[in-house]
Amino acid sequence: MQLRERGVRGVILSYVDTAGINRVKAVPLSRLDDAVRWGVGMSPVFDTFLANDSIATTDRLGSPDGDLRLRPDMDRVVVLAAQPGWAWTPADRFTEDGSPWVADQRGFARRMVALAAPLEFRMAIEVEWAVGADSAEFVAACRGPAYGMTRLVELSDYVRDVLAACEDQGLRVEQIHPEYADGQFEVSVAAADPVRAADDSVLVRQTIRAVSHRYGLRPSFAPAVVAGRVGNGGHVHLSAWRDGDNLFGEFPAGVPGSAAAGILAHLPALLAVGAPTPASYLRLVPSRWAGAYACWGVQTRETALRFVPGTAGLPGASNLEVKCVDLAANPYLLVGALIAAALDGVERGLSLPEPVTGDPALLPGAPRLPTSLDEATDAFAADGVLRAAFGQVLFDAIVAVRRAEAERFRDTKPEDVAAALRWVY
Ligand code: GLU
Ligand code: MG
């Protein structure tokens, strides 16, 4: 790619830490070749950083010692449309002797993709965000109703610029629309291989952030923008393919049924990955379409897993939507963990229970998902399948970071939890 001709001066190397925060190093374009070859130094301590920049520890991580090399993935370099002069690339982390870093989150996702072969997963992560004025409190930047045209009129130029910037960066936008909550919008992009889907999720959010700044607006991707209200989800759509065919056409039979059953079986533990902050549990409550129940349904928006059959005449569109997860999640950890859980279901030949129709809240004994980060982390810490998939070092980092995040909000009121995390992710 002709970066200089396109006015690029600096290249951002993007990395997402265990807590879900996007951390970066940047190099001038003149140093990019060296960065590709040798990497750029970055401390491994970020593996146990918390969302407020304090540091947890495990027996392997969290000390001031050591260094890693951050290497840009030049297959994914993008010239940023809303940050003139900048290019962006996701980075992989290596040790100083050149081997892949054992706790690298993107490397974990890549490992799970390889493990799934010849099964190929395709995923897409929906991005919901609330647009606010540039203040600490959330003051919605538009007033129109949910899904209302009024919002698209009020923020017409802004939303068009988000759309255009995404497309100019090679993202395949499928739709963009006003969502339910105050000032909330959503954008979805086309499904891709899981690592790319995770990259896209990071890029889409930073693009929205950049456009928002240009308009003097502030985007919140937090699970709970305001306590007690509908929040932002980060739903993952997934399908599994073999030899060019989407196996989800035969759902809930066969491989896709077992894959979904694997995800369902591990769902409480997966929440420690996909709903990684105390604010996630302010969002994940019944009657908000967040999927607070551990069951599945066909086109049911209150179940954690929603099967989307696709439209007649549109082959390949069937997929499973995992609704209970949010955008505080590190998307690389999340896509990899979903694959690990799905593969476990396939290996064990699990099958799904009967689907739920209607609101699970009205069914006697419908299983609620964990209602706190503590509960999800307990389930995760006891999950041997996920431990084996992550490897002990990364697994321990996730447990330590989640325990520390839960601890620092131990006696905090919901409105203060939401306020503390509103602008962080
Ligand atoms: N905002 C809802 C959530 O927290 C999702 C709404 C929808 O179904 O798109 O997940
Ligand atoms: Mg939505």
Short mmCIF file of C-alpha atoms and ligand atoms in Angstrom, two decimals:
data_model
loop_
_atom_site.label_atom_id
_atom_site.label_comp_id
_atom_site.label_asym_id
_atom_site.label_seq_id
_atom_site.Cartn_x
_atom_site.Cartn_y
_atom_site.Cartn_z
CA MET A 1 0.00 0.00 0.00
CA GLN A 2 1.27 3.45 -0.94
CA LEU A 3 1.26 4.98 2.51
CA ARG A 4 3.50 7.98 1.78
CA GLU A 5 1.54 8.93 -1.35
CA ARG A 6 -1.59 8.87 0.76
CA GLY A 7 -0.11 11.37 3.20
CA VAL A 8 0.64 8.99 6.06
CA ARG A 9 3.20 10.28 8.57
CA GLY A 10 2.60 7.99 11.52
CA VAL A 11 1.57 4.34 11.89
CA ILE A 12 -0.37 3.21 14.95
CA LEU A 13 0.36 -0.30 16.26
CA SER A 14 -2.79 -1.43 18.02
CA TYR A 15 -3.03 -3.96 20.82
CA VAL A 16 -5.97 -4.79 23.12
CA ASP A 17 -5.12 -5.73 26.68
CA THR A 18 -6.77 -8.36 28.89
CA ALA A 19 -9.08 -5.73 30.41
CA GLY A 20 -10.33 -4.77 26.94
CA ILE A 21 -8.50 -1.46 26.62
CA ASN A 22 -6.96 -0.61 23.26
CA ARG A 23 -3.30 0.34 23.95
CA VAL A 24 -0.98 1.59 21.24
CA LYS A 25 2.53 2.52 20.20
CA ALA A 26 3.08 4.61 17.08
CA VAL A 27 6.06 4.95 14.75
CA PRO A 28 6.87 7.48 12.04
CA LEU A 29 6.39 6.04 8.57
CA SER A 30 10.17 6.14 8.06
CA ARG A 31 10.54 3.59 10.90
CA LEU A 32 7.81 1.21 9.74
CA ASP A 33 10.13 -1.23 7.96
CA ASP A 34 12.19 -1.58 11.14
CA ALA A 35 9.03 -2.11 13.17
CA VAL A 36 7.93 -4.87 10.80
CA ARG A 37 11.33 -6.53 11.03
CA TRP A 38 12.27 -6.05 14.66
CA GLY A 39 9.09 -5.01 16.36
CA VAL A 40 8.65 -2.14 18.80
CA GLY A 41 9.28 -2.57 22.52
CA MET A 42 6.31 -2.90 24.84
CA SER A 43 6.19 -4.17 28.41
CA PRO A 44 4.34 -7.43 29.13
CA VAL A 45 2.85 -5.67 32.15
CA PHE A 46 -0.14 -4.60 30.03
CA ASP A 47 -1.39 -8.19 30.19
CA THR A 48 -2.50 -7.50 33.75
CA PHE A 49 -3.43 -3.83 33.42
CA LEU A 50 -6.91 -2.91 34.62
CA ALA A 51 -9.28 -0.54 32.88
CA ASN A 52 -8.16 2.27 35.23
CA ASP A 53 -4.45 1.66 34.43
CA SER A 54 -3.64 0.03 37.76
CA ILE A 55 -1.94 -3.34 37.66
CA ALA A 56 -2.87 -6.81 38.91
CA THR A 57 -0.34 -9.62 39.23
CA THR A 58 -0.07 -13.36 38.65
CA ASP A 59 2.91 -15.59 39.34
CA ARG A 60 4.14 -14.85 35.79
CA LEU A 61 2.83 -11.38 34.99
CA GLY A 62 2.51 -7.88 36.35
CA SER A 63 6.14 -7.25 37.27
CA PRO A 64 8.20 -4.33 35.90
CA ASP A 65 10.67 -6.80 34.32
CA GLY A 66 11.02 -7.85 30.72
CA ASP A 67 10.04 -6.59 27.31
CA LEU A 68 8.12 -7.77 24.28
CA ARG A 69 8.19 -6.80 20.61
CA LEU A 70 5.03 -5.44 19.07
CA ARG A 71 4.95 -6.23 15.34
CA PRO A 72 2.47 -4.63 12.92
CA ASP A 73 0.40 -7.03 10.81
CA MET A 74 0.92 -5.41 7.41
CA ASP A 75 -1.85 -7.51 5.86
CA ARG A 76 -4.26 -5.31 7.81
CA VAL A 77 -2.77 -1.85 7.49
CA VAL A 78 -5.44 0.80 7.01
CA VAL A 79 -5.12 4.50 6.20
CA LEU A 80 -7.36 6.19 8.76
CA ALA A 81 -10.09 8.28 7.17
CA ALA A 82 -10.90 10.43 10.20
CA GLN A 83 -7.32 10.90 11.45
CA PRO A 84 -5.46 12.47 8.52
CA GLY A 85 -1.78 11.50 8.33
CA TRP A 86 -2.23 8.31 10.30
CA ALA A 87 -2.36 4.65 9.36
CA TRP A 88 -3.44 1.88 11.71
CA THR A 89 -2.49 -1.75 12.02
CA PRO A 90 -3.23 -4.48 14.54
CA ALA A 91 -0.05 -5.82 16.12
CA ASP A 92 1.12 -9.21 17.32
CA ARG A 93 3.45 -9.61 20.26
CA PHE A 94 6.66 -11.62 20.27
CA THR A 95 9.38 -12.26 22.82
CA GLU A 96 12.79 -10.69 22.28
CA ASP A 97 14.06 -13.99 20.89
CA GLY A 98 11.33 -13.91 18.24
CA SER A 99 8.85 -16.50 19.46
CA PRO A 100 5.12 -15.72 19.74
CA TRP A 101 4.30 -14.38 23.22
CA VAL A 102 2.45 -17.00 25.24
CA ALA A 103 -0.19 -14.52 26.48
CA ASP A 104 -0.74 -12.65 23.21
CA GLN A 105 -4.48 -12.16 22.84
CA ARG A 106 -4.53 -11.88 19.05
CA GLY A 107 -2.23 -14.90 18.81
CA PHE A 108 -4.71 -16.83 20.95
CA ALA A 109 -7.52 -16.04 18.49
CA ARG A 110 -5.31 -17.14 15.63
CA ARG A 111 -4.46 -20.39 17.43
CA MET A 112 -8.15 -21.21 17.92
CA VAL A 113 -8.89 -20.53 14.24
CA ALA A 114 -6.12 -22.98 13.29
CA LEU A 115 -7.40 -25.56 15.75
CA ALA A 116 -10.87 -25.44 14.17
CA ALA A 117 -9.62 -26.36 10.66
CA PRO A 118 -11.03 -27.75 8.42
CA LEU A 119 -14.02 -26.08 10.03
CA GLU A 120 -13.97 -22.36 9.25
CA PHE A 121 -15.77 -19.97 11.52
CA ARG A 122 -17.01 -16.64 10.23
CA MET A 123 -17.96 -13.91 12.66
CA ALA A 124 -19.09 -10.31 12.91
CA ILE A 125 -19.30 -8.13 16.01
CA GLU A 126 -22.07 -5.56 16.13
CA VAL A 127 -21.11 -2.19 17.54
CA GLU A 128 -23.64 -0.20 19.57
CA TRP A 129 -22.72 3.19 20.95
CA ALA A 130 -24.37 6.16 22.58
CA VAL A 131 -23.45 9.60 21.27
CA GLY A 132 -23.12 12.21 23.97
CA ALA A 133 -22.13 15.83 24.33
CA ASP A 134 -18.52 16.43 25.36
CA SER A 135 -19.14 16.21 29.10
CA ALA A 136 -18.49 13.71 31.89
CA GLU A 137 -22.19 13.13 32.44
CA PHE A 138 -24.04 11.48 29.59
CA VAL A 139 -26.13 14.05 27.72
CA ALA A 140 -27.51 12.50 24.53
CA ALA A 141 -26.45 14.38 21.41
CA CYS A 142 -29.81 13.80 19.73
CA ARG A 143 -33.37 13.63 20.95
CA GLY A 144 -35.31 11.57 18.40
CA PRO A 145 -37.00 8.27 19.25
CA ALA A 146 -35.56 4.75 19.04
CA TYR A 147 -34.96 3.73 15.42
CA GLY A 148 -36.33 7.15 14.53
CA MET A 149 -35.59 9.12 11.40
CA THR A 150 -35.44 12.21 13.62
CA ARG A 151 -32.06 11.07 14.97
CA LEU A 152 -30.68 10.63 11.47
CA VAL A 153 -31.80 14.15 10.64
CA GLU A 154 -30.35 15.63 13.83
CA LEU A 155 -26.99 13.89 13.35
CA SER A 156 -27.11 13.52 9.57
CA ASP A 157 -23.57 14.68 8.75
CA TYR A 158 -22.06 12.85 11.71
CA VAL A 159 -23.61 9.47 10.90
CA ARG A 160 -22.77 9.88 7.20
CA ASP A 161 -19.15 10.59 8.14
CA VAL A 162 -19.01 7.49 10.34
CA LEU A 163 -20.40 5.44 7.47
CA ALA A 164 -18.08 7.00 4.88
CA ALA A 165 -14.98 6.66 7.07
CA CYS A 166 -15.71 2.98 7.68
CA GLU A 167 -16.19 2.32 3.96
CA ASP A 168 -13.11 4.34 2.98
CA GLN A 169 -11.14 2.08 5.31
CA GLY A 170 -12.32 -1.05 3.52
CA LEU A 171 -14.89 -2.06 6.12
CA ARG A 172 -18.00 -3.60 4.55
CA VAL A 173 -20.81 -1.81 6.35
CA GLU A 174 -24.05 -3.78 6.28
CA GLN A 175 -26.24 -1.34 8.15
CA ILE A 176 -26.17 1.68 10.41
CA HIS A 177 -29.18 2.89 12.39
CA PRO A 178 -30.46 4.64 15.51
CA GLU A 179 -30.87 2.10 18.34
CA TYR A 180 -33.17 1.91 21.35
CA ALA A 181 -31.43 3.84 24.16
CA ASP A 182 -31.02 7.63 24.36
CA GLY A 183 -28.57 8.85 21.72
CA GLN A 184 -27.74 5.27 20.73
CA PHE A 185 -26.72 4.04 17.27
CA GLU A 186 -25.52 0.77 15.84
CA VAL A 187 -23.32 -0.25 12.96
CA SER A 188 -22.79 -3.76 11.65
CA VAL A 189 -20.13 -4.90 9.21
CA ALA A 190 -19.91 -8.05 7.10
CA ALA A 191 -18.82 -11.34 8.63
CA ALA A 192 -15.19 -12.31 8.19
CA ASP A 193 -12.69 -14.78 9.58
CA PRO A 194 -12.67 -14.39 13.36
CA VAL A 195 -9.34 -12.56 13.71
CA ARG A 196 -10.37 -10.06 11.07
CA ALA A 197 -13.76 -9.68 12.76
CA ALA A 198 -11.96 -8.79 16.01
CA ASP A 199 -9.67 -6.34 14.16
CA ASP A 200 -12.74 -4.79 12.54
CA SER A 201 -14.44 -4.34 15.90
CA VAL A 202 -11.44 -2.35 17.19
CA LEU A 203 -11.17 -0.33 13.99
CA VAL A 204 -14.89 0.48 13.79
CA ARG A 205 -14.90 1.80 17.35
CA GLN A 206 -11.78 3.93 16.91
CA THR A 207 -13.25 5.29 13.69
CA ILE A 208 -16.48 6.25 15.48
CA ARG A 209 -14.37 7.83 18.22
CA ALA A 210 -12.33 9.86 15.72
CA VAL A 211 -15.39 11.11 13.83
CA SER A 212 -17.11 11.94 17.13
CA HIS A 213 -14.15 14.07 18.26
CA ARG A 214 -14.29 16.00 15.01
CA TYR A 215 -17.88 16.89 15.83
CA GLY A 216 -17.14 17.74 19.46
CA LEU A 217 -19.15 14.66 20.51
CA ARG A 218 -18.28 11.80 22.81
CA PRO A 219 -19.09 8.15 22.04
CA SER A 220 -19.76 5.67 24.83
CA PHE A 221 -19.27 1.99 24.03
CA ALA A 222 -19.69 1.03 27.69
CA PRO A 223 -22.07 -1.80 28.60
CA ALA A 224 -23.94 0.57 30.89
CA VAL A 225 -23.95 4.19 29.76
CA VAL A 226 -26.47 5.12 32.44
CA ALA A 227 -27.33 2.65 35.22
CA GLY A 228 -30.84 1.24 35.01
CA ARG A 229 -31.24 1.82 31.28
CA VAL A 230 -30.70 -0.20 28.10
CA GLY A 231 -26.97 -0.48 27.44
CA ASN A 232 -24.57 -1.17 24.59
CA GLY A 233 -24.19 -4.77 23.46
CA GLY A 234 -21.40 -6.21 21.33
CA HIS A 235 -23.31 -9.16 19.89
CA VAL A 236 -21.24 -11.73 18.02
CA HIS A 237 -22.76 -13.39 14.95
CA LEU A 238 -21.11 -16.65 14.02
CA SER A 239 -21.41 -19.37 11.43
CA ALA A 240 -19.27 -22.41 10.59
CA TRP A 241 -18.29 -23.33 7.06
CA ARG A 242 -16.79 -26.34 5.34
CA ASP A 243 -15.76 -26.46 1.69
CA GLY A 244 -17.58 -23.22 0.97
CA ASP A 245 -20.87 -24.27 2.58
CA ASN A 246 -22.42 -22.65 5.63
CA LEU A 247 -23.19 -25.57 7.93
CA PHE A 248 -25.65 -23.40 9.87
CA GLY A 249 -28.15 -24.19 7.12
CA GLU A 250 -28.76 -27.50 8.96
CA PHE A 251 -29.04 -25.90 12.44
CA PRO A 252 -29.88 -27.15 15.09
CA ALA A 253 -28.81 -30.56 13.75
CA GLY A 254 -25.26 -31.72 13.17
CA VAL A 255 -22.09 -29.72 13.72
CA PRO A 256 -23.69 -26.28 14.17
CA GLY A 257 -26.12 -27.63 16.77
CA SER A 258 -23.23 -29.18 18.70
CA ALA A 259 -21.17 -26.02 18.35
CA ALA A 260 -24.04 -23.93 19.75
CA ALA A 261 -24.58 -26.48 22.54
CA GLY A 262 -20.88 -26.16 23.42
CA ILE A 263 -21.23 -22.39 23.63
CA LEU A 264 -24.39 -22.75 25.72
CA ALA A 265 -22.66 -25.18 28.11
CA HIS A 266 -19.73 -22.80 28.65
CA LEU A 267 -21.77 -19.59 28.63
CA PRO A 268 -21.46 -18.73 32.36
CA ALA A 269 -17.66 -19.04 32.09
CA LEU A 270 -17.55 -17.26 28.73
CA LEU A 271 -19.11 -14.23 30.38
CA ALA A 272 -15.82 -13.60 32.20
CA VAL A 273 -14.39 -13.06 28.72
CA GLY A 274 -17.36 -11.44 26.96
CA ALA A 275 -18.86 -9.43 29.81
CA PRO A 276 -15.64 -8.55 31.63
CA THR A 277 -16.54 -5.62 33.86
CA PRO A 278 -18.97 -4.94 36.71
CA ALA A 279 -20.78 -2.58 34.34
CA SER A 280 -21.52 -5.57 32.08
CA TYR A 281 -23.91 -6.90 34.75
CA LEU A 282 -25.79 -3.62 34.89
CA ARG A 283 -26.55 -4.19 31.21
CA LEU A 284 -27.17 -7.95 31.33
CA VAL A 285 -30.64 -7.95 32.90
CA PRO A 286 -34.01 -9.19 31.61
CA SER A 287 -36.22 -7.15 29.30
CA ARG A 288 -33.39 -5.19 27.69
CA TRP A 289 -32.72 -7.55 24.75
CA ALA A 290 -29.31 -8.20 26.25
CA GLY A 291 -29.84 -11.99 26.48
CA ALA A 292 -29.73 -12.55 30.24
CA TYR A 293 -30.96 -16.18 30.08
CA ALA A 294 -28.84 -19.25 29.33
CA CYS A 295 -31.05 -20.66 26.58
CA TRP A 296 -31.59 -20.30 22.87
CA GLY A 297 -34.43 -19.41 20.57
CA VAL A 298 -35.18 -18.78 16.92
CA GLN A 299 -35.17 -15.01 16.42
CA THR A 300 -35.75 -14.55 20.14
CA ARG A 301 -34.12 -11.39 21.47
CA GLU A 302 -34.30 -12.23 25.16
CA THR A 303 -32.30 -15.48 24.98
CA ALA A 304 -28.50 -15.37 25.20
CA LEU A 305 -28.30 -17.29 21.92
CA ARG A 306 -30.52 -16.25 19.02
CA PHE A 307 -30.60 -18.36 15.90
CA VAL A 308 -30.98 -16.23 12.79
CA PRO A 309 -32.20 -18.52 9.97
CA GLY A 310 -31.56 -15.98 7.23
CA THR A 311 -33.92 -14.90 4.52
CA ALA A 312 -35.26 -17.18 1.79
CA GLY A 313 -33.15 -16.81 -1.32
CA LEU A 314 -30.10 -15.56 0.58
CA PRO A 315 -28.02 -18.72 0.96
CA GLY A 316 -25.30 -18.80 3.60
CA ALA A 317 -26.87 -16.15 5.80
CA SER A 318 -27.91 -18.44 8.72
CA ASN A 319 -25.97 -17.69 11.87
CA LEU A 320 -26.01 -17.78 15.63
CA GLU A 321 -26.04 -14.49 17.50
CA VAL A 322 -24.40 -14.46 20.92
CA LYS A 323 -26.20 -11.57 22.58
CA CYS A 324 -25.03 -11.60 26.20
CA VAL A 325 -21.58 -10.13 25.45
CA ASP A 326 -20.53 -6.49 25.25
CA LEU A 327 -17.87 -4.18 23.88
CA ALA A 328 -15.78 -4.04 27.04
CA ALA A 329 -14.60 -7.50 25.97
CA ASN A 330 -11.24 -7.96 24.33
CA PRO A 331 -12.61 -9.12 20.95
CA TYR A 332 -9.64 -11.43 20.28
CA LEU A 333 -10.14 -13.27 23.57
CA LEU A 334 -13.85 -13.45 22.87
CA VAL A 335 -13.76 -14.88 19.34
CA GLY A 336 -11.10 -17.40 20.42
CA ALA A 337 -13.06 -18.47 23.51
CA LEU A 338 -16.24 -18.91 21.46
CA ILE A 339 -14.38 -21.18 19.05
CA ALA A 340 -12.91 -23.20 21.95
CA ALA A 341 -16.38 -23.68 23.47
CA ALA A 342 -17.93 -24.54 20.09
CA LEU A 343 -15.22 -27.09 19.33
CA ASP A 344 -15.75 -28.69 22.74
CA GLY A 345 -19.44 -29.09 21.88
CA VAL A 346 -18.59 -30.64 18.51
CA GLU A 347 -16.01 -33.01 20.01
CA ARG A 348 -18.43 -34.20 22.67
CA GLY A 349 -21.30 -34.42 20.18
CA LEU A 350 -23.52 -32.24 22.39
CA SER A 351 -27.00 -31.36 21.21
CA LEU A 352 -29.18 -28.39 22.03
CA PRO A 353 -32.25 -28.54 24.27
CA GLU A 354 -35.59 -27.41 22.82
CA PRO A 355 -35.64 -23.74 21.83
CA VAL A 356 -37.41 -21.18 23.97
CA THR A 357 -40.17 -19.08 22.46
CA GLY A 358 -41.36 -15.83 23.98
CA ASP A 359 -39.85 -14.15 26.99
CA PRO A 360 -37.82 -16.60 29.13
CA ALA A 361 -38.59 -14.37 32.14
CA LEU A 362 -42.13 -15.78 32.00
CA LEU A 363 -41.00 -19.42 32.01
CA PRO A 364 -40.74 -21.10 35.39
CA GLY A 365 -37.10 -21.93 36.19
CA ALA A 366 -35.53 -20.33 33.11
CA PRO A 367 -31.79 -20.32 33.84
CA ARG A 368 -30.36 -16.85 34.44
CA LEU A 369 -26.76 -16.24 33.43
CA PRO A 370 -24.35 -15.03 36.15
CA THR A 371 -25.51 -11.75 37.60
CA SER A 372 -22.09 -10.49 38.69
CA LEU A 373 -18.51 -10.48 37.50
CA ASP A 374 -17.57 -12.52 40.60
CA GLU A 375 -20.00 -15.26 39.61
CA ALA A 376 -18.79 -15.33 35.99
CA THR A 377 -15.15 -15.37 37.08
CA ASP A 378 -15.83 -18.30 39.45
CA ALA A 379 -17.35 -20.22 36.53
CA PHE A 380 -14.41 -19.30 34.31
CA ALA A 381 -11.79 -20.25 36.93
CA ALA A 382 -13.39 -23.71 37.16
CA ASP A 383 -13.57 -24.27 33.37
CA GLY A 384 -10.88 -26.76 32.37
CA VAL A 385 -11.71 -26.60 28.66
CA LEU A 386 -11.18 -22.85 28.53
CA ARG A 387 -8.05 -23.14 30.69
CA ALA A 388 -6.53 -25.63 28.24
CA ALA A 389 -7.47 -23.42 25.28
CA PHE A 390 -6.02 -20.19 26.71
CA GLY A 391 -2.96 -21.79 28.27
CA GLN A 392 -2.18 -21.26 31.93
CA VAL A 393 -0.41 -17.88 31.62
CA LEU A 394 -3.19 -16.11 29.72
CA PHE A 395 -5.90 -17.91 31.70
CA ASP A 396 -4.38 -16.73 35.00
CA ALA A 397 -4.09 -13.18 33.65
CA ILE A 398 -7.80 -13.14 32.80
CA VAL A 399 -8.76 -14.46 36.24
CA ALA A 400 -6.50 -11.95 38.01
CA VAL A 401 -7.75 -8.98 35.99
CA ARG A 402 -11.42 -9.93 36.46
CA ARG A 403 -11.01 -10.46 40.20
CA ALA A 404 -9.27 -7.10 40.54
CA GLU A 405 -11.93 -5.31 38.44
CA ALA A 406 -14.66 -6.83 40.64
CA GLU A 407 -12.76 -5.86 43.79
CA ARG A 408 -12.28 -2.22 42.92
CA PHE A 409 -16.04 -1.76 42.51
CA ARG A 410 -16.98 -3.96 45.47
CA ASP A 411 -19.21 -1.50 47.31
CA THR A 412 -19.85 0.94 44.50
CA LYS A 413 -23.37 2.09 43.66
CA PRO A 414 -24.59 1.17 40.13
CA GLU A 415 -24.67 4.81 39.00
CA ASP A 416 -21.06 5.26 40.11
CA VAL A 417 -19.97 2.05 38.34
CA ALA A 418 -21.57 3.30 35.12
CA ALA A 419 -20.00 6.75 35.54
CA ALA A 420 -16.52 5.35 36.19
CA LEU A 421 -16.57 3.17 33.06
CA ARG A 422 -18.75 5.29 30.77
CA TRP A 423 -15.96 6.64 28.54
CA VAL A 424 -13.29 4.02 29.10
CA TYR A 425 -13.87 1.34 26.44
N1 GLU B 1 -28.82 -2.78 23.29
C1 GLU B 1 -29.14 -4.17 23.51
C2 GLU B 1 -28.02 -4.82 24.29
O1 GLU B 1 -27.64 -4.32 25.28
C3 GLU B 1 -29.37 -4.92 22.20
C4 GLU B 1 -30.48 -4.43 21.34
C5 GLU B 1 -30.58 -5.31 20.09
O2 GLU B 1 -31.14 -6.40 20.16
O3 GLU B 1 -29.98 -4.95 19.08
O4 GLU B 1 -27.52 -5.84 23.95
MG MG B 2 -28.70 -3.66 18.41
#
